[in-house]
Amino acid sequence: MTMKIKTLFFLLTLALPIMAQDKLFTLEELNFGGTNFHAMQPKNMWLTWWGDQLIQTDVEECYTVDAKTGKKKLLFTLDDINKWAKSDDERYVRHLMNATFPYPDKPLVAVGNRHAFILVDFKAKQVVWQDSISGQTANDWNSVSRATAYVEDHQLFVTDGQGQKHQLTTDGSREIVYGQSVYRNEFGIRKGTFWSPDGQRLAFYRMDQSMVADYPQVDIFPREATYEPDKYPMAGMTSHEVTVGVYDLVTDKTVYLKTPLPEQGGVGGGSCYFTNIAWSPDSKTVYMQELNRDQNDCRLVSYDAATGERKAELYRETSEKYVEPMNPIQLGQQPFYHAESERRLQPPIPI
């Protein structure tokens, strides 16, 4: 036996005990309906962070989780929250799956229901703040200013941290939509309001779809279906026009971003998509990706939040096929772009 064969035999001998410790799954166990299939299914976990502390939020309890060992420790229960809220309704808060911990250095949990949004100090065991507008549409709360943006009867409102109500719009309707998702939730769009880091400015969508034809739809939830048309721009037909406003909570004024038209070097007014809105850390600059309707020319542009003036085009991406921006700019990190696209990187400007 040569030295190489002896060495290989020795290594295999060492590996056999280790391999014997690893259980191999059978086809019967992994197949749907198999004898052990239920045990092999991944279990849902709702996870969030409280600073550097991993938290599991469940229907009835919240746990701290050791990220290294996975060991859980009960933090508080749903019954605790409802008791500390001191409400006549024993089920004032219905579940804890959407609980958040907005302050990394404070023992505060944010929970809500259809009637109220509350901050609970789970060490002092008491409610420290409450906002009673959670029944409205498109609620967006800022943890710094504790102001809430929301839509009521088609109009966009902001209630500040002291409870004062500010009406931002007056012409909202089925055809003029404020503060909600546009472009049918494409290009990473999930909502229509975007707070600045300091909570003093709010960027929001305004969508004029009055020129878009109705598409016949029905509401199937009632016993007898009712006619409920939807605005839908078919390919090649007139699309809705979207603009982006910025409301200043301090001045109580709104400006709109001055996006250029195609003849001015932009990607177009009503014939483009404005997406992935983000803020600079100092809350003075709005970043937005502007994509043409052909979806093959995307530009990352910055705007002055106080005046709406266009500051600079920071990046441009084109492709013979398509460009699909899905995530806002992450300052200090390299954004993701399609590998096949042509890249034209311009020198950055101070934010």
mmCIF file of C-alpha atoms in Angstrom:
data_model
loop_
_atom_site.group_PDB
_atom_site.id
_atom_site.type_symbol
_atom_site.label_atom_id
_atom_site.label_comp_id
_atom_site.label_asym_id
_atom_site.label_seq_id
_atom_site.Cartn_x
_atom_site.Cartn_y
_atom_site.Cartn_z
ATOM 1 C CA MET A 1 0.000 0.000 0.000
ATOM 2 C CA THR A 2 1.508 3.274 -1.057
ATOM 3 C CA MET A 3 1.908 6.218 1.296
ATOM 4 C CA LYS A 4 -0.870 8.184 -0.518
ATOM 5 C CA ILE A 5 -3.370 5.326 -0.168
ATOM 6 C CA LYS A 6 -2.472 4.871 3.502
ATOM 7 C CA THR A 7 -2.997 8.575 4.150
ATOM 8 C CA LEU A 8 -6.372 8.573 2.358
ATOM 9 C CA PHE A 9 -7.504 5.481 4.308
ATOM 10 C CA PHE A 10 -6.490 7.152 7.588
ATOM 11 C CA LEU A 11 -8.463 10.344 6.785
ATOM 12 C CA LEU A 12 -11.567 8.365 5.822
ATOM 13 C CA THR A 13 -11.341 6.423 9.067
ATOM 14 C CA LEU A 14 -11.309 9.687 11.036
ATOM 15 C CA ALA A 15 -14.280 11.040 9.085
ATOM 16 C CA LEU A 16 -16.562 8.025 9.613
ATOM 17 C CA PRO A 17 -17.506 8.793 13.259
ATOM 18 C CA ILE A 18 -18.271 12.408 12.323
ATOM 19 C CA MET A 19 -20.451 11.378 9.353
ATOM 20 C CA ALA A 20 -22.289 8.891 11.539
ATOM 21 C CA GLN A 21 -23.356 11.734 13.825
ATOM 22 C CA ASP A 22 -25.124 13.591 10.960
ATOM 23 C CA LYS A 23 -28.677 12.382 10.385
ATOM 24 C CA LEU A 24 -29.658 12.010 6.722
ATOM 25 C CA PHE A 25 -33.260 12.870 5.825
ATOM 26 C CA THR A 26 -35.307 10.290 4.004
ATOM 27 C CA LEU A 27 -37.621 11.063 1.088
ATOM 28 C CA GLU A 28 -40.562 9.955 3.238
ATOM 29 C CA GLU A 29 -39.688 12.563 5.878
ATOM 30 C CA LEU A 30 -39.295 15.452 3.446
ATOM 31 C CA ASN A 31 -42.286 14.775 1.196
ATOM 32 C CA PHE A 32 -45.520 16.641 1.858
ATOM 33 C CA GLY A 33 -47.634 14.347 4.012
ATOM 34 C CA GLY A 34 -44.675 12.213 5.045
ATOM 35 C CA THR A 35 -44.337 10.675 8.477
ATOM 36 C CA ASN A 36 -42.141 13.495 9.804
ATOM 37 C CA PHE A 37 -43.042 16.313 7.411
ATOM 38 C CA HIS A 38 -44.684 18.536 10.026
ATOM 39 C CA ALA A 39 -41.572 18.484 12.226
ATOM 40 C CA MET A 40 -39.377 19.427 9.255
ATOM 41 C CA GLN A 41 -41.359 22.544 8.330
ATOM 42 C CA PRO A 42 -39.780 25.930 9.192
ATOM 43 C CA LYS A 43 -41.690 27.803 11.883
ATOM 44 C CA ASN A 44 -42.708 31.439 11.512
ATOM 45 C CA MET A 45 -40.966 33.911 13.825
ATOM 46 C CA TRP A 46 -41.678 37.625 14.058
ATOM 47 C CA LEU A 47 -38.404 39.318 14.924
ATOM 48 C CA THR A 48 -37.366 42.908 15.517
ATOM 49 C CA TRP A 49 -34.581 44.789 17.297
ATOM 50 C CA TRP A 50 -34.397 46.851 20.454
ATOM 51 C CA GLY A 51 -31.071 48.498 19.826
ATOM 52 C CA ASP A 52 -28.643 45.566 19.659
ATOM 53 C CA GLN A 53 -31.056 43.251 21.466
ATOM 54 C CA LEU A 54 -32.952 40.768 19.280
ATOM 55 C CA ILE A 55 -36.661 40.561 20.141
ATOM 56 C CA GLN A 56 -39.220 37.935 19.174
ATOM 57 C CA THR A 57 -42.740 39.340 18.953
ATOM 58 C CA ASP A 58 -45.598 36.866 19.110
ATOM 59 C CA VAL A 59 -49.348 37.034 19.507
ATOM 60 C CA GLU A 60 -49.357 36.886 23.308
ATOM 61 C CA GLU A 61 -45.731 37.501 24.358
ATOM 62 C CA CYS A 62 -42.517 39.349 23.586
ATOM 63 C CA TYR A 63 -39.170 37.682 24.295
ATOM 64 C CA THR A 64 -35.553 38.739 24.288
ATOM 65 C CA VAL A 65 -33.448 36.320 22.255
ATOM 66 C CA ASP A 66 -29.762 35.580 22.744
ATOM 67 C CA ALA A 67 -28.431 35.912 19.195
ATOM 68 C CA LYS A 68 -25.634 33.408 19.906
ATOM 69 C CA THR A 69 -27.465 30.666 21.751
ATOM 70 C CA GLY A 70 -31.072 31.286 20.701
ATOM 71 C CA LYS A 71 -32.175 31.201 24.344
ATOM 72 C CA LYS A 72 -35.360 33.198 24.950
ATOM 73 C CA LYS A 73 -36.440 35.182 28.016
ATOM 74 C CA LEU A 74 -39.937 36.591 28.533
ATOM 75 C CA LEU A 75 -40.015 40.385 28.380
ATOM 76 C CA PHE A 76 -43.759 41.035 28.825
ATOM 77 C CA THR A 77 -47.118 39.603 27.782
ATOM 78 C CA LEU A 78 -50.203 40.921 26.012
ATOM 79 C CA ASP A 79 -52.079 40.809 29.317
ATOM 80 C CA ASP A 80 -49.341 42.990 30.841
ATOM 81 C CA ILE A 81 -49.729 45.625 28.102
ATOM 82 C CA ASN A 82 -53.515 45.731 28.434
ATOM 83 C CA LYS A 83 -53.244 45.966 32.224
ATOM 84 C CA TRP A 84 -50.723 48.814 32.020
ATOM 85 C CA ALA A 85 -52.910 50.618 29.453
ATOM 86 C CA LYS A 86 -55.656 50.752 32.124
ATOM 87 C CA SER A 87 -58.406 50.456 29.532
ATOM 88 C CA ASP A 88 -61.945 49.266 30.153
ATOM 89 C CA ASP A 89 -61.442 46.920 27.223
ATOM 90 C CA GLU A 90 -59.441 43.920 28.426
ATOM 91 C CA ARG A 91 -58.377 43.343 24.786
ATOM 92 C CA TYR A 92 -57.403 46.966 24.138
ATOM 93 C CA VAL A 93 -54.335 45.729 22.255
ATOM 94 C CA ARG A 94 -55.158 42.577 20.275
ATOM 95 C CA HIS A 95 -51.715 41.112 19.623
ATOM 96 C CA LEU A 96 -47.990 41.890 19.845
ATOM 97 C CA MET A 97 -46.813 40.686 16.430
ATOM 98 C CA ASN A 98 -46.360 44.272 15.164
ATOM 99 C CA ALA A 99 -44.754 45.637 18.330
ATOM 100 C CA THR A 100 -41.692 47.803 17.728
ATOM 101 C CA PHE A 101 -38.978 49.226 19.967
ATOM 102 C CA PRO A 102 -38.228 52.662 18.477
ATOM 103 C CA TYR A 103 -35.681 53.841 21.063
ATOM 104 C CA PRO A 104 -32.554 51.699 21.478
ATOM 105 C CA ASP A 105 -31.702 53.202 24.873
ATOM 106 C CA LYS A 106 -35.205 53.320 26.400
ATOM 107 C CA PRO A 107 -37.522 50.504 27.595
ATOM 108 C CA LEU A 108 -40.394 51.659 25.364
ATOM 109 C CA VAL A 109 -42.526 49.467 23.129
ATOM 110 C CA ALA A 110 -44.856 50.907 20.477
ATOM 111 C CA VAL A 111 -48.132 49.047 19.970
ATOM 112 C CA GLY A 112 -51.422 50.012 18.415
ATOM 113 C CA ASN A 113 -54.928 49.033 17.415
ATOM 114 C CA ARG A 114 -57.739 50.562 15.407
ATOM 115 C CA HIS A 115 -58.370 53.225 18.041
ATOM 116 C CA ALA A 116 -55.008 54.265 19.436
ATOM 117 C CA PHE A 117 -51.244 54.069 19.128
ATOM 118 C CA ILE A 118 -49.392 53.962 22.432
ATOM 119 C CA LEU A 119 -45.876 53.935 23.854
ATOM 120 C CA VAL A 120 -45.544 51.729 26.906
ATOM 121 C CA ASP A 121 -42.652 51.833 29.354
ATOM 122 C CA PHE A 122 -42.417 48.126 30.172
ATOM 123 C CA LYS A 123 -40.079 48.722 33.108
ATOM 124 C CA ALA A 124 -42.187 51.454 34.721
ATOM 125 C CA LYS A 125 -45.293 49.490 33.613
ATOM 126 C CA GLN A 126 -47.227 52.474 32.298
ATOM 127 C CA VAL A 127 -48.299 54.245 29.104
ATOM 128 C CA VAL A 128 -46.098 57.302 28.512
ATOM 129 C CA TRP A 129 -47.622 58.592 25.247
ATOM 130 C CA GLN A 130 -50.739 58.051 23.156
ATOM 131 C CA ASP A 131 -51.936 59.100 19.710
ATOM 132 C CA SER A 132 -55.634 58.524 19.033
ATOM 133 C CA ILE A 133 -55.751 58.576 15.210
ATOM 134 C CA SER A 134 -54.738 55.031 14.343
ATOM 135 C CA GLY A 135 -58.087 54.333 12.695
ATOM 136 C CA GLN A 136 -57.179 56.462 9.683
ATOM 137 C CA THR A 137 -55.554 55.352 6.422
ATOM 138 C CA ALA A 138 -51.819 55.153 5.705
ATOM 139 C CA ASN A 139 -50.587 56.028 9.205
ATOM 140 C CA ASP A 140 -46.886 56.911 9.354
ATOM 141 C CA TRP A 141 -45.453 57.733 12.793
ATOM 142 C CA ASN A 142 -42.061 59.309 13.445
ATOM 143 C CA SER A 143 -40.306 58.266 16.643
ATOM 144 C CA VAL A 144 -38.288 61.501 16.985
ATOM 145 C CA SER A 145 -40.986 64.174 16.692
ATOM 146 C CA ARG A 146 -43.800 61.712 17.499
ATOM 147 C CA ALA A 147 -45.762 63.264 14.648
ATOM 148 C CA THR A 148 -48.115 61.102 12.589
ATOM 149 C CA ALA A 149 -49.000 61.494 8.923
ATOM 150 C CA TYR A 150 -52.282 59.988 7.766
ATOM 151 C CA VAL A 151 -55.040 60.223 5.164
ATOM 152 C CA GLU A 152 -58.619 61.086 6.116
ATOM 153 C CA ASP A 153 -61.405 61.549 3.552
ATOM 154 C CA HIS A 154 -58.802 61.692 0.739
ATOM 155 C CA GLN A 155 -56.903 64.559 2.441
ATOM 156 C CA LEU A 156 -53.423 64.345 3.942
ATOM 157 C CA PHE A 157 -52.978 65.382 7.575
ATOM 158 C CA VAL A 158 -50.189 65.532 10.122
ATOM 159 C CA THR A 159 -50.819 65.446 13.859
ATOM 160 C CA ASP A 160 -47.740 66.629 15.741
ATOM 161 C CA GLY A 161 -46.391 65.162 18.968
ATOM 162 C CA GLN A 162 -48.510 67.577 21.016
ATOM 163 C CA GLY A 163 -51.721 66.468 19.307
ATOM 164 C CA GLN A 164 -52.186 69.525 17.071
ATOM 165 C CA LYS A 165 -53.730 68.642 13.700
ATOM 166 C CA HIS A 166 -52.361 70.105 10.464
ATOM 167 C CA GLN A 167 -54.245 69.743 7.160
ATOM 168 C CA LEU A 168 -51.801 69.578 4.245
ATOM 169 C CA THR A 169 -54.224 69.249 1.316
ATOM 170 C CA THR A 170 -57.731 70.300 0.284
ATOM 171 C CA ASP A 171 -58.213 68.896 -3.239
ATOM 172 C CA GLY A 172 -57.828 65.200 -2.468
ATOM 173 C CA SER A 173 -60.356 62.902 -4.105
ATOM 174 C CA ARG A 174 -60.647 59.574 -5.871
ATOM 175 C CA GLU A 175 -58.762 61.168 -8.751
ATOM 176 C CA ILE A 176 -56.258 63.229 -6.721
ATOM 177 C CA VAL A 177 -54.545 60.824 -4.325
ATOM 178 C CA TYR A 178 -52.248 62.011 -1.512
ATOM 179 C CA GLY A 179 -49.873 60.199 0.828
ATOM 180 C CA GLN A 180 -50.427 56.705 -0.535
ATOM 181 C CA SER A 181 -48.536 54.233 -2.675
ATOM 182 C CA VAL A 182 -48.395 55.075 -6.394
ATOM 183 C CA TYR A 183 -47.550 53.147 -9.578
ATOM 184 C CA ARG A 184 -49.415 50.128 -8.196
ATOM 185 C CA ASN A 185 -46.650 49.345 -5.666
ATOM 186 C CA GLU A 186 -43.949 48.841 -8.294
ATOM 187 C CA PHE A 187 -40.210 49.652 -8.045
ATOM 188 C CA GLY A 188 -40.005 49.014 -4.317
ATOM 189 C CA ILE A 189 -42.824 51.431 -3.443
ATOM 190 C CA ARG A 190 -44.773 50.307 -0.389
ATOM 191 C CA LYS A 191 -46.220 53.568 0.954
ATOM 192 C CA GLY A 192 -46.696 57.238 0.149
ATOM 193 C CA THR A 193 -45.191 59.221 3.055
ATOM 194 C CA PHE A 194 -41.547 59.524 4.098
ATOM 195 C CA TRP A 195 -40.429 61.272 7.293
ATOM 196 C CA SER A 196 -37.083 63.031 7.556
ATOM 197 C CA PRO A 197 -34.741 61.683 10.261
ATOM 198 C CA ASP A 198 -35.516 64.575 12.615
ATOM 199 C CA GLY A 199 -39.262 64.163 12.119
ATOM 200 C CA GLN A 200 -39.756 67.799 11.085
ATOM 201 C CA ARG A 201 -40.275 67.296 7.350
ATOM 202 C CA LEU A 202 -42.511 64.903 5.454
ATOM 203 C CA ALA A 203 -42.055 63.950 1.804
ATOM 204 C CA PHE A 204 -45.241 62.606 0.216
ATOM 205 C CA TYR A 205 -46.721 61.521 -3.092
ATOM 206 C CA ARG A 206 -49.443 63.393 -4.967
ATOM 207 C CA MET A 207 -50.972 61.363 -7.801
ATOM 208 C CA ASP A 208 -53.315 62.942 -10.346
ATOM 209 C CA GLN A 209 -55.135 60.107 -12.105
ATOM 210 C CA SER A 210 -58.012 62.152 -13.502
ATOM 211 C CA MET A 211 -56.770 61.546 -17.041
ATOM 212 C CA VAL A 212 -56.608 57.750 -16.598
ATOM 213 C CA ALA A 213 -59.503 55.633 -17.872
ATOM 214 C CA ASP A 214 -61.514 53.504 -15.457
ATOM 215 C CA TYR A 215 -60.977 49.772 -15.545
ATOM 216 C CA PRO A 216 -64.108 47.774 -14.598
ATOM 217 C CA GLN A 217 -63.784 45.991 -11.260
ATOM 218 C CA VAL A 218 -66.281 44.617 -8.754
ATOM 219 C CA ASP A 219 -66.233 44.385 -4.991
ATOM 220 C CA ILE A 220 -66.917 40.713 -4.310
ATOM 221 C CA PHE A 221 -67.051 40.914 -0.513
ATOM 222 C CA PRO A 222 -70.718 41.981 -0.129
ATOM 223 C CA ARG A 223 -73.394 39.344 -0.646
ATOM 224 C CA GLU A 224 -74.226 41.030 -3.958
ATOM 225 C CA ALA A 225 -71.130 42.248 -5.802
ATOM 226 C CA THR A 226 -71.012 45.992 -6.451
ATOM 227 C CA TYR A 227 -69.359 47.950 -9.237
ATOM 228 C CA GLU A 228 -66.048 49.452 -8.079
ATOM 229 C CA PRO A 229 -63.952 50.736 -11.004
ATOM 230 C CA ASP A 230 -60.216 51.206 -10.687
ATOM 231 C CA LYS A 231 -57.918 53.672 -12.422
ATOM 232 C CA TYR A 232 -55.513 51.665 -14.558
ATOM 233 C CA PRO A 233 -53.297 53.091 -17.347
ATOM 234 C CA MET A 234 -53.103 50.396 -20.021
ATOM 235 C CA ALA A 235 -49.894 50.079 -22.044
ATOM 236 C CA GLY A 236 -49.591 52.933 -24.527
ATOM 237 C CA MET A 237 -52.401 54.967 -22.923
ATOM 238 C CA THR A 238 -52.140 58.102 -20.804
ATOM 239 C CA SER A 239 -50.551 57.468 -17.424
ATOM 240 C CA HIS A 240 -51.196 59.262 -14.155
ATOM 241 C CA GLU A 241 -49.040 62.229 -13.142
ATOM 242 C CA VAL A 242 -47.102 62.014 -9.889
ATOM 243 C CA THR A 243 -45.369 64.799 -8.003
ATOM 244 C CA VAL A 244 -43.548 64.798 -4.669
ATOM 245 C CA GLY A 245 -44.285 67.371 -1.986
ATOM 246 C CA VAL A 246 -42.300 68.211 1.146
ATOM 247 C CA TYR A 247 -44.179 69.520 4.172
ATOM 248 C CA ASP A 248 -42.292 71.433 6.878
ATOM 249 C CA LEU A 249 -43.799 70.969 10.328
ATOM 250 C CA VAL A 250 -42.010 74.063 11.677
ATOM 251 C CA THR A 251 -43.138 76.538 8.982
ATOM 252 C CA ASP A 252 -46.406 74.700 8.210
ATOM 253 C CA LYS A 253 -45.602 75.114 4.505
ATOM 254 C CA THR A 254 -45.350 72.685 1.577
ATOM 255 C CA VAL A 255 -43.072 72.849 -1.458
ATOM 256 C CA TYR A 256 -42.987 70.468 -4.421
ATOM 257 C CA LEU A 257 -39.806 69.035 -5.901
ATOM 258 C CA LYS A 258 -38.996 70.766 -9.176
ATOM 259 C CA THR A 259 -38.466 67.707 -11.331
ATOM 260 C CA PRO A 260 -37.294 68.633 -14.864
ATOM 261 C CA LEU A 261 -39.255 67.767 -18.000
ATOM 262 C CA PRO A 262 -37.638 65.744 -20.832
ATOM 263 C CA GLU A 263 -36.698 68.877 -22.782
ATOM 264 C CA GLN A 264 -34.915 70.100 -19.650
ATOM 265 C CA GLY A 265 -32.812 66.973 -19.310
ATOM 266 C CA GLY A 266 -35.200 65.028 -17.082
ATOM 267 C CA VAL A 267 -37.032 61.791 -17.627
ATOM 268 C CA GLY A 268 -40.413 63.454 -17.901
ATOM 269 C CA GLY A 269 -43.367 64.773 -15.912
ATOM 270 C CA GLY A 270 -46.302 62.399 -16.301
ATOM 271 C CA SER A 271 -44.277 59.871 -18.302
ATOM 272 C CA CYS A 272 -41.854 58.753 -15.597
ATOM 273 C CA TYR A 273 -41.682 57.088 -12.212
ATOM 274 C CA PHE A 274 -40.412 58.752 -9.025
ATOM 275 C CA THR A 275 -39.352 56.102 -6.565
ATOM 276 C CA ASN A 276 -37.130 55.070 -3.641
ATOM 277 C CA ILE A 277 -37.420 58.357 -1.777
ATOM 278 C CA ALA A 278 -34.801 58.820 0.956
ATOM 279 C CA TRP A 279 -33.390 61.542 3.214
ATOM 280 C CA SER A 280 -29.943 62.805 4.119
ATOM 281 C CA PRO A 281 -29.000 62.431 7.813
ATOM 282 C CA ASP A 282 -29.343 66.190 8.359
ATOM 283 C CA SER A 283 -32.900 66.218 6.935
ATOM 284 C CA LYS A 284 -31.993 68.895 4.378
ATOM 285 C CA THR A 285 -31.798 66.822 1.191
ATOM 286 C CA VAL A 286 -34.262 64.479 -0.489
ATOM 287 C CA TYR A 287 -32.923 61.697 -2.719
ATOM 288 C CA MET A 288 -35.098 60.139 -5.380
ATOM 289 C CA GLN A 289 -34.656 57.749 -8.287
ATOM 290 C CA GLU A 290 -36.299 58.911 -11.513
ATOM 291 C CA LEU A 291 -37.122 56.216 -14.066
ATOM 292 C CA ASN A 292 -38.507 56.803 -17.563
ATOM 293 C CA ARG A 293 -41.687 55.019 -18.622
ATOM 294 C CA ASP A 294 -39.719 52.704 -20.931
ATOM 295 C CA GLN A 295 -37.914 51.638 -17.733
ATOM 296 C CA ASN A 296 -34.442 51.687 -19.264
ATOM 297 C CA ASP A 297 -33.053 55.004 -17.960
ATOM 298 C CA CYS A 298 -32.823 55.598 -14.195
ATOM 299 C CA ARG A 299 -31.251 58.605 -12.461
ATOM 300 C CA LEU A 300 -30.497 59.144 -8.788
ATOM 301 C CA VAL A 301 -31.175 62.832 -8.097
ATOM 302 C CA SER A 302 -30.939 65.032 -4.994
ATOM 303 C CA TYR A 303 -33.280 67.927 -4.128
ATOM 304 C CA ASP A 304 -33.204 70.749 -1.603
ATOM 305 C CA ALA A 305 -35.934 69.933 0.916
ATOM 306 C CA ALA A 306 -36.531 73.589 1.818
ATOM 307 C CA THR A 307 -36.945 74.967 -1.707
ATOM 308 C CA GLY A 308 -37.655 71.924 -3.886
ATOM 309 C CA GLU A 309 -34.777 72.910 -6.172
ATOM 310 C CA ARG A 310 -32.905 70.165 -7.994
ATOM 311 C CA LYS A 311 -29.352 69.929 -6.651
ATOM 312 C CA ALA A 312 -27.547 67.276 -8.709
ATOM 313 C CA GLU A 313 -27.777 64.051 -10.653
ATOM 314 C CA LEU A 314 -25.604 61.680 -8.648
ATOM 315 C CA TYR A 315 -25.872 58.524 -10.695
ATOM 316 C CA ARG A 316 -27.363 57.335 -13.973
ATOM 317 C CA GLU A 317 -28.062 53.766 -15.020
ATOM 318 C CA THR A 318 -29.236 52.695 -18.472
ATOM 319 C CA SER A 319 -29.901 49.328 -20.021
ATOM 320 C CA GLU A 320 -30.921 47.933 -23.397
ATOM 321 C CA LYS A 321 -33.432 45.757 -21.540
ATOM 322 C CA TYR A 322 -34.714 47.356 -18.345
ATOM 323 C CA VAL A 323 -33.703 48.966 -15.063
ATOM 324 C CA GLU A 324 -35.699 48.164 -11.954
ATOM 325 C CA PRO A 325 -34.785 50.262 -8.893
ATOM 326 C CA MET A 326 -36.054 48.460 -5.811
ATOM 327 C CA ASN A 327 -34.263 50.066 -2.843
ATOM 328 C CA PRO A 328 -33.576 53.651 -1.737
ATOM 329 C CA ILE A 329 -30.033 54.956 -1.420
ATOM 330 C CA GLN A 330 -28.197 53.821 1.706
ATOM 331 C CA LEU A 331 -25.761 56.575 2.592
ATOM 332 C CA GLY A 332 -22.292 55.213 3.235
ATOM 333 C CA GLN A 333 -23.053 51.951 1.448
ATOM 334 C CA GLN A 334 -22.795 50.849 -2.171
ATOM 335 C CA PRO A 335 -26.298 50.601 -3.698
ATOM 336 C CA PHE A 336 -27.321 47.547 -5.724
ATOM 337 C CA TYR A 337 -27.740 47.825 -9.478
ATOM 338 C CA HIS A 338 -28.248 45.371 -12.339
ATOM 339 C CA ALA A 339 -24.987 43.850 -13.530
ATOM 340 C CA GLU A 340 -25.938 44.124 -17.215
ATOM 341 C CA SER A 341 -26.606 47.854 -17.081
ATOM 342 C CA GLU A 342 -24.355 50.576 -18.341
ATOM 343 C CA ARG A 343 -23.058 52.666 -15.447
ATOM 344 C CA ARG A 344 -22.165 56.324 -15.590
ATOM 345 C CA LEU A 345 -20.892 57.316 -12.171
ATOM 346 C CA GLN A 346 -20.537 61.039 -11.571
ATOM 347 C CA PRO A 347 -18.463 62.623 -8.782
ATOM 348 C CA PRO A 348 -20.523 62.819 -5.567
ATOM 349 C CA ILE A 349 -21.559 66.133 -4.111
ATOM 350 C CA PRO A 350 -21.741 67.040 -0.421
ATOM 351 C CA ILE A 351 -25.066 66.124 1.125
#
